[in-house]
Short mmCIF file of C-alpha atoms in Angstrom, two decimals:
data_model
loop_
_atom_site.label_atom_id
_atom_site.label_comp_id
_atom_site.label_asym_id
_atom_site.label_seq_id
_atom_site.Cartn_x
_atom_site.Cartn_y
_atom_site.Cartn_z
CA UNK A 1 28.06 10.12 18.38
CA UNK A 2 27.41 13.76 18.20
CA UNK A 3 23.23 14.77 18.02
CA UNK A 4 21.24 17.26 19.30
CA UNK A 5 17.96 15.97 21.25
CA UNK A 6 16.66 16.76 24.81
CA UNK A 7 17.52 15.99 27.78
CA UNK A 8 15.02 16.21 30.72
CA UNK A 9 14.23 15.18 34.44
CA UNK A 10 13.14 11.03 34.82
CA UNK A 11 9.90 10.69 36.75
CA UNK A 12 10.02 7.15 37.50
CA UNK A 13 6.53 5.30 37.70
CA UNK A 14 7.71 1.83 38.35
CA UNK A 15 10.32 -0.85 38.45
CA UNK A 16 10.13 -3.95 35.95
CA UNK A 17 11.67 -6.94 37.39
CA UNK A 18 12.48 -10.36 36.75
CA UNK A 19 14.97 -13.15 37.03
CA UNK A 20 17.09 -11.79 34.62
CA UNK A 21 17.00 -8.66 35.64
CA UNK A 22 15.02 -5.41 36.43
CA UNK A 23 15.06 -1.53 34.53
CA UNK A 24 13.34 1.45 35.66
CA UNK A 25 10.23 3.04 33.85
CA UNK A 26 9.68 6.30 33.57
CA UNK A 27 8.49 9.31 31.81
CA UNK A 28 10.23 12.92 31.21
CA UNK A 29 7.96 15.64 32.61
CA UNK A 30 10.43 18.48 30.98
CA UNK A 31 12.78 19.63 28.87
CA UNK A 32 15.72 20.96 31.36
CA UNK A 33 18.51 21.15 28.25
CA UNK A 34 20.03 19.44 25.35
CA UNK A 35 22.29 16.45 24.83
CA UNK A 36 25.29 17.35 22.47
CA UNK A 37 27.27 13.83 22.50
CA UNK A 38 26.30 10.37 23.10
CA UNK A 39 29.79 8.43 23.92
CA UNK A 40 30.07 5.24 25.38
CA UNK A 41 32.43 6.84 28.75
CA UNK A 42 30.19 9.66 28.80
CA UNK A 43 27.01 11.78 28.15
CA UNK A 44 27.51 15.78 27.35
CA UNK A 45 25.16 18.29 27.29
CA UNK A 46 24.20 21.64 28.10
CA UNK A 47 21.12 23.05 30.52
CA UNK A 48 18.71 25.38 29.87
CA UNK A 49 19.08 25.24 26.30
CA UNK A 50 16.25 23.62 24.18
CA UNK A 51 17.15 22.07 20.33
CA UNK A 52 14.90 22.56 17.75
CA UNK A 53 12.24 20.29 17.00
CA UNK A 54 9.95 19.12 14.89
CA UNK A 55 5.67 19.77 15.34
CA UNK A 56 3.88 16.47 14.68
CA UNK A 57 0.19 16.36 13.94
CA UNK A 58 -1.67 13.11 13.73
CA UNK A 59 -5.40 13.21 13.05
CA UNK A 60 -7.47 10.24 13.36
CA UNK A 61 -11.23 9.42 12.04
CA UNK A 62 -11.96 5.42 13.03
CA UNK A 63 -14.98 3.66 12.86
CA UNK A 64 -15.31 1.46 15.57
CA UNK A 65 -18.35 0.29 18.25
CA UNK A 66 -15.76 1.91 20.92
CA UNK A 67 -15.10 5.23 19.01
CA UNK A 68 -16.48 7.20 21.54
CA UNK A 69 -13.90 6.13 24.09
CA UNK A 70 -11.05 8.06 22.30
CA UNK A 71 -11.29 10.91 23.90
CA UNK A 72 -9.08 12.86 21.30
CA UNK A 73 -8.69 12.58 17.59
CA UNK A 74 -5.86 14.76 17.17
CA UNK A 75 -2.77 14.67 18.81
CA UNK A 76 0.12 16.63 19.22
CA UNK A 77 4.14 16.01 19.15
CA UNK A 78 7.63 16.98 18.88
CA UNK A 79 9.99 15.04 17.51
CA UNK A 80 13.74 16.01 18.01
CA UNK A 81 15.69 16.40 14.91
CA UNK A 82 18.38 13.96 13.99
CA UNK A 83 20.88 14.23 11.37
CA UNK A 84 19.43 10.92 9.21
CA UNK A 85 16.28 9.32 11.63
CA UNK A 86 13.74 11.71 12.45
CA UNK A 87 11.50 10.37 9.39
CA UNK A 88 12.34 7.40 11.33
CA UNK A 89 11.09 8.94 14.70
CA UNK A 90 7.96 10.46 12.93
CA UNK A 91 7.24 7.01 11.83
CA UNK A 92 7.17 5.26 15.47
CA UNK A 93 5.30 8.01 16.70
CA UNK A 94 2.42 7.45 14.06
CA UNK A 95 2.61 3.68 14.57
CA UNK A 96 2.10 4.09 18.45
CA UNK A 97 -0.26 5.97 18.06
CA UNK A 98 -2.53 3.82 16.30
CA UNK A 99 -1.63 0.93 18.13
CA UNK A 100 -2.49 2.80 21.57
CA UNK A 101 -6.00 3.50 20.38
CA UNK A 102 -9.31 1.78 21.58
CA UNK A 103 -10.70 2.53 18.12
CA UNK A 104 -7.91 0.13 16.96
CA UNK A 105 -8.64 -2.97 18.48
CA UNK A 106 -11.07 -3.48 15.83
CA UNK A 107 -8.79 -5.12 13.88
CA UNK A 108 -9.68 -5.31 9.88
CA UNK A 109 -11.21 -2.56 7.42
CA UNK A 110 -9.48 0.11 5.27
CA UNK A 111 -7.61 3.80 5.72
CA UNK A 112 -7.21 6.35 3.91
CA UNK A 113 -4.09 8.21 4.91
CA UNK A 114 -2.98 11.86 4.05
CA UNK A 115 0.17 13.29 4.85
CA UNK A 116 1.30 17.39 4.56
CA UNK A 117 5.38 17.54 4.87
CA UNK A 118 7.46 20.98 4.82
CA UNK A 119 10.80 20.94 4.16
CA UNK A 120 13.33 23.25 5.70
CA UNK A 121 14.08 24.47 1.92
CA UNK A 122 10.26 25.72 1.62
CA UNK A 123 9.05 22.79 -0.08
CA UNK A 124 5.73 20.96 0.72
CA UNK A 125 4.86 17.44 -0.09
CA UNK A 126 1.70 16.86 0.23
CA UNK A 127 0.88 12.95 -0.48
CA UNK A 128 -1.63 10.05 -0.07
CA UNK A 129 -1.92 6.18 0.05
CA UNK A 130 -4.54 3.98 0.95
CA UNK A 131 -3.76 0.55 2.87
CA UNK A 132 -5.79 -2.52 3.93
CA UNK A 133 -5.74 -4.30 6.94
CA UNK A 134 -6.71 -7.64 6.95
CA UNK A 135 -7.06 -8.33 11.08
CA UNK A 136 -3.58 -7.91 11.67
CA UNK A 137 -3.59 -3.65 12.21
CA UNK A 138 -2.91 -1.18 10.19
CA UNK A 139 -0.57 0.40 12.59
CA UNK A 140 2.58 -0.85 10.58
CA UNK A 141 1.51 -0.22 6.83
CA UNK A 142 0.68 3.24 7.92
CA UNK A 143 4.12 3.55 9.33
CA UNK A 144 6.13 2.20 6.74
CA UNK A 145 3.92 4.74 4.16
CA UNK A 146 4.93 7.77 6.48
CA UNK A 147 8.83 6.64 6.59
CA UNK A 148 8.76 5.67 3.03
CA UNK A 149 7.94 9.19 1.56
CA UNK A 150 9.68 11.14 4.36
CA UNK A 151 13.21 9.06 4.09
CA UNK A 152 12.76 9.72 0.65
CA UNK A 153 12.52 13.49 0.73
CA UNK A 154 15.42 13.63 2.77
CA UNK A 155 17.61 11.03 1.69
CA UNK A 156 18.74 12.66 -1.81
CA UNK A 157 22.01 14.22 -3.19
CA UNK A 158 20.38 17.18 -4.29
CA UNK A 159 20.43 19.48 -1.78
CA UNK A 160 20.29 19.43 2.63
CA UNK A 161 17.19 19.31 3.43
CA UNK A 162 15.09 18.37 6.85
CA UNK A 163 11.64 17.73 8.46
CA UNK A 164 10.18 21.40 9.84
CA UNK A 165 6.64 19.98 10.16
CA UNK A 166 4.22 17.24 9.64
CA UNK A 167 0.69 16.68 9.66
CA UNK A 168 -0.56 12.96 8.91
CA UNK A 169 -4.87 12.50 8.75
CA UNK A 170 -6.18 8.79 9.22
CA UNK A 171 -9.51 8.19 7.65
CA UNK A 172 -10.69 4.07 8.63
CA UNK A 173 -14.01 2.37 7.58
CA UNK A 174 -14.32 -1.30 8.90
CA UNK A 175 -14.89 -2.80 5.59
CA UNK A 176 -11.83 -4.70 4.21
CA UNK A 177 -12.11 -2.90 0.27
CA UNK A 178 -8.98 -4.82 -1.19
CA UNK A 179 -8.96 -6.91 -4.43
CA UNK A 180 -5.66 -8.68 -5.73
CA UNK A 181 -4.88 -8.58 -9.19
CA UNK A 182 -4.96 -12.56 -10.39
CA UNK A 183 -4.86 -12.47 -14.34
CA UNK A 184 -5.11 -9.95 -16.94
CA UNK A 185 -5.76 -10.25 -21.06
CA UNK A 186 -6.63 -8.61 -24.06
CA UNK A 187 -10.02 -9.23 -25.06
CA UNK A 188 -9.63 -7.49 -28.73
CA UNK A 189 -6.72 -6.46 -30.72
CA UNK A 190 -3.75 -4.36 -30.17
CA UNK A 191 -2.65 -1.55 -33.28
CA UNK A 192 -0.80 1.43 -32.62
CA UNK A 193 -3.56 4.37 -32.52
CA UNK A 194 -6.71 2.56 -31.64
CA UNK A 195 -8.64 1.78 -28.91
CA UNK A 196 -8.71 -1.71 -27.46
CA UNK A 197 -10.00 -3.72 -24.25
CA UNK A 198 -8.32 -5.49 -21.45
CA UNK A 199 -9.89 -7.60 -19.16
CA UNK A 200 -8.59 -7.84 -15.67
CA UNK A 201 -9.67 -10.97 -12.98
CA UNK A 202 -9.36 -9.68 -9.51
CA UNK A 203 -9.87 -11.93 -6.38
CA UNK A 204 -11.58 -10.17 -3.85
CA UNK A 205 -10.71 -10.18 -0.14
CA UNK A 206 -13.23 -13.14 1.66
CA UNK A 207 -15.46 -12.93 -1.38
CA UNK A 208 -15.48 -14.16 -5.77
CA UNK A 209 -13.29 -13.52 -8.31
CA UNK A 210 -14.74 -10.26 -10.47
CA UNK A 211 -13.66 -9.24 -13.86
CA UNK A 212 -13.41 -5.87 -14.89
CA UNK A 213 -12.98 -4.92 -18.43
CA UNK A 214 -10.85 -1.64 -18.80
CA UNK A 215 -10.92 0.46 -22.24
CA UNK A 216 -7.71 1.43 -23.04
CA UNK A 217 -5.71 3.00 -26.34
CA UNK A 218 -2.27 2.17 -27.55
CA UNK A 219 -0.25 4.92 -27.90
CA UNK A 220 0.46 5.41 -31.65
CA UNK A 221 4.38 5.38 -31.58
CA UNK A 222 4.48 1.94 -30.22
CA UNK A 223 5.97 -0.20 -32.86
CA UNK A 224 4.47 -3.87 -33.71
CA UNK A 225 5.90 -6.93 -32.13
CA UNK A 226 5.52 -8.79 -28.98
CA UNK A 227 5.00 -7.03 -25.69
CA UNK A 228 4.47 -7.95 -22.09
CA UNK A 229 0.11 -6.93 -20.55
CA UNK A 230 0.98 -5.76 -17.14
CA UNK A 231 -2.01 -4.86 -14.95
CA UNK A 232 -0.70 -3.75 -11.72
CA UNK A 233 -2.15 -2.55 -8.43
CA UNK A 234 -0.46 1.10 -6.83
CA UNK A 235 2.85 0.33 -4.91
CA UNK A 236 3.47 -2.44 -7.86
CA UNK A 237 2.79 0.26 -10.56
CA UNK A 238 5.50 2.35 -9.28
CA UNK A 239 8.06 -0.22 -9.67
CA UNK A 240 6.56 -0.78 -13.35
CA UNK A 241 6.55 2.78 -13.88
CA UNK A 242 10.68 3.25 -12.65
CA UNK A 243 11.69 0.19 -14.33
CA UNK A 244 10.12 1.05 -17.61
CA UNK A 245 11.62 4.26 -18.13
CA UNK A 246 8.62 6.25 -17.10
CA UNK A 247 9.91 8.44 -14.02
CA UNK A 248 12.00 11.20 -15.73
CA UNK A 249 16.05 11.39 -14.67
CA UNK A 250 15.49 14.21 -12.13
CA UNK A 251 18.11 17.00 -12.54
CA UNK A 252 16.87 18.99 -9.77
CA UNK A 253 15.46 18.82 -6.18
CA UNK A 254 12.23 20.33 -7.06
CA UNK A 255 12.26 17.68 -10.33
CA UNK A 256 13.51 15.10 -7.58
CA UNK A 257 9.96 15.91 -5.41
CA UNK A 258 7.49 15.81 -8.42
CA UNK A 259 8.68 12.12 -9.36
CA UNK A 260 7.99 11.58 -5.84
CA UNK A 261 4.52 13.46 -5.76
CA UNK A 262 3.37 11.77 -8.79
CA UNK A 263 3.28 8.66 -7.66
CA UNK A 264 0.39 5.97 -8.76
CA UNK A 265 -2.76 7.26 -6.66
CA UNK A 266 -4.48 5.74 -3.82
CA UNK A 267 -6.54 2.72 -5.33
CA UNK A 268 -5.84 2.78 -8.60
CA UNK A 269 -5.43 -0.33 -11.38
CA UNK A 270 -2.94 0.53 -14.12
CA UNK A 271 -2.38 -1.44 -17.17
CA UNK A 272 1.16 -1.87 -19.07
CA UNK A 273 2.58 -2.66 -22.46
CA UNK A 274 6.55 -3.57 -21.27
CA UNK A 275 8.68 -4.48 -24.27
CA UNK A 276 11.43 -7.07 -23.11
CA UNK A 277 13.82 -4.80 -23.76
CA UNK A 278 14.43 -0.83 -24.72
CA UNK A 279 14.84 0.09 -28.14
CA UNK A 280 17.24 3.00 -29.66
CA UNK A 281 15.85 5.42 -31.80
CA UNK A 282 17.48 7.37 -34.12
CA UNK A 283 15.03 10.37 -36.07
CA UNK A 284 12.18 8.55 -34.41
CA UNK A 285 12.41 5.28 -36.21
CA UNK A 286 13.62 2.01 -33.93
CA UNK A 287 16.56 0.17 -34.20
CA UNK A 288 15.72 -3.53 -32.89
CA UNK A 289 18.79 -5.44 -34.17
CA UNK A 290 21.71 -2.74 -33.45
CA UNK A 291 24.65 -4.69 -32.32
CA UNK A 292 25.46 -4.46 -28.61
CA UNK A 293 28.50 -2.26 -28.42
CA UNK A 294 26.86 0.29 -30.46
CA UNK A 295 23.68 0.64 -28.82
CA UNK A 296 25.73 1.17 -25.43
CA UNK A 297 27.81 3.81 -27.29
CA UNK A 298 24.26 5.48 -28.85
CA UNK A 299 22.64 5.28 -25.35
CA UNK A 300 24.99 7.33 -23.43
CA UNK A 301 24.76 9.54 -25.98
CA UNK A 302 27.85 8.73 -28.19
CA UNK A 303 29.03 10.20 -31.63
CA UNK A 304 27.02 12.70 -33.75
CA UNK A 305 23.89 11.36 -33.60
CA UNK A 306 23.07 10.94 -29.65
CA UNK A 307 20.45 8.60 -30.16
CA UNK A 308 17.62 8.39 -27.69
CA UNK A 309 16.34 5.04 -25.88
CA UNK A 310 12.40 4.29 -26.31
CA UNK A 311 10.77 3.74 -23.05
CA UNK A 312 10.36 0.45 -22.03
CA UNK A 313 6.92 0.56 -20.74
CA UNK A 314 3.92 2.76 -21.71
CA UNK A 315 0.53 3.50 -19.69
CA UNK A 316 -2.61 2.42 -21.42
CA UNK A 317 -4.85 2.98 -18.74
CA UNK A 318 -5.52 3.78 -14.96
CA UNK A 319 -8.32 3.22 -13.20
CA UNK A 320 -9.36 4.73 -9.63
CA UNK A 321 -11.02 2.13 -7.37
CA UNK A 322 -12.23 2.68 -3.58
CA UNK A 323 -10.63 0.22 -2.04
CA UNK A 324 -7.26 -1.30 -2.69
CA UNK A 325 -5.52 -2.93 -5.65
CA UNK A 326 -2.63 -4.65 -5.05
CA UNK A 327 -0.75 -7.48 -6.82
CA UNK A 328 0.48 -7.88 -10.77
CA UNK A 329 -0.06 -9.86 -13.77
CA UNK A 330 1.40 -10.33 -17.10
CA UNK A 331 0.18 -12.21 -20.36
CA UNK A 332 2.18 -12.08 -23.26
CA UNK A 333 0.47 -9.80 -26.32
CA UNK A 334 1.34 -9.16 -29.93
CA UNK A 335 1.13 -5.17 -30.89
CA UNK A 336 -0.41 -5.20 -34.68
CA UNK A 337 0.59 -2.82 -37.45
CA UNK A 338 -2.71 -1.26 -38.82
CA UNK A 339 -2.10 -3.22 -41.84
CA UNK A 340 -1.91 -6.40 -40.69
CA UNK A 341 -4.97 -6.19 -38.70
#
């Protein structure tokens, strides 16, 4: 179909063959024009013209007994622009990247990854994650944390918006630093307004099962009953976070980038209460037992009163660990009114 990328000479460094066949490899020296259509009867294009692109900068700080033998730690690109994959393309390029390196062949440890994004609207997003790499690389994670946030920027209904830079720094330390999250509980009791405790098992990577005991408060709205003690590690916290009503309804591109900006950190443990199900509120009291069809009619905002919906979930807690957290658990908790306890 029709795209705009460029189109250069073919230096040809070898053949590849085989029984089934044989292809050409080879590099392009230069940019000599631009390719307007991609058609199966035919190519089109026009010379001497360049299409824009867009300036990748990957950064790179590895540990490794080899480091030395990368001779550079930042490298340069320029990705063409397409109308829906250059996130995409700024993804592969990352991921060879690593992969290529000597540093990488140590396989295992931890990285820190920070990515700067501007937006052809003005916009920046800048954003971090932290993965863990278990022997297999961390080429792909890294990749797939780059396409997630960049697809994601672009891929909206708010406005047209595109890639007009990147810059994506790689921190690695050899140690493995991940712990998944294997139970969680309260270790006193839970009343609206107080503090409390929560004690989380995690199972470290190659090494015991440690227990951390988080202090937490429960926010004083939060009306008795039974609840759902999530303790989750950073990508699962997000999902906790969305499907509990946390993430405000973004009415706005800039809105739309601040959900995605505030984001669970790099690291961090959160802990839950998740009610089974969301509870209308009308003149802040709940309404537990309202009949089906008229809490769909009060939800959308129906009749005179436009009663609000409670949030599902609320925070108690997040803490900020070095490595990584990852997993979730549940246990099933009883919120106590101040009188009964």
């Amino acid at each position: 179909g029709e795209n705009v990328m460029p189109g250069a000479d073919a230096r040809i460094v070898t053949m590849v063959a085989s029984d089934a066949g044989s292809w050409p490899v080879g590099q392009p020296p230069v940019a000599i024009g631009a390719l307007s259509d991609d058609r199966l009867h035919a190519l089109a294009g026009t010379m001497g013209e360049h299409p824009p692109m867009v300036p990748l900068v990957v950064k790179m700080e590895t540990e490794s007994p080899r480091h030395g033998a990368d001779a550079k730690t930042e490298l340069r690109y320029r990705v063409f622009e397409h109308e829906t994959d250059t996130p995409l393309f700024v993804a592969i390029a990352v991921a060879n990247t690593l992969a290529n390196r000597v540093a990488a062949e140590k396989s295992g440890g931890t990285v820190d990854v920070t990515i700067n994004a501007t937006l052809t609207t003005g916009d920046t997003l800048p954003y971090s994650f932290r993965a863990a790499d278990e022997g297999q690389g961390f080429d792909m994670p890294v990749a797939f944390g780059v396409l997630g946030l960049l697809n994601a920027a672009i891929d909206q209904d708010f406005v047209k918006a595109k890639l007009a830079a990147v810059d994506v720094s790689i921190k690695a330390r050899r140690t493995v630093d991940k712990a998944r999250i294997v139970s969680v509980d309260a270790t006193k009791a839970l009343v609206p307004g107080e503090k409390s405790e929560v004690r989380v098992r995690m199972q470290s990577w190659q090494g015991p099962i440690v227990e951390k005991l988080v202090p937490i408060r429960v926010p004083a709205g939060v009306p008795a009953g039974q609840y759902q003690l999530v303790a989750a590690g950073q990508s699962e916290a997000a999902r906790v976070e969305k499907d509990g009503g946390l993430v405000p309804l973004a009415t706005t591109y800039r809105t739309y980038l601040d959900s995605l900006l505030h984001a669970p950190p790099p690291g961090s443990l959160s802990i839950y209460l998740v009610a089974d199900e969301p509870t209308l509120r009308i003149e802040g009291k709940p309404l537990p037992d309202l009949p089906a069809s008229y809490a769909g009619l009060l939800s959308d905002g129906g009749g005179l009163s436009g009663g609000t919906v409670e949030a599902k979930a609320a925070r108690l807690s997040r803490v900020l660990e070095e490595g990584v957290s990852a997993g979730e658990s549940s246990a099933k908790v009883r919120v106590h009114d101040a009188e009964q306890n």
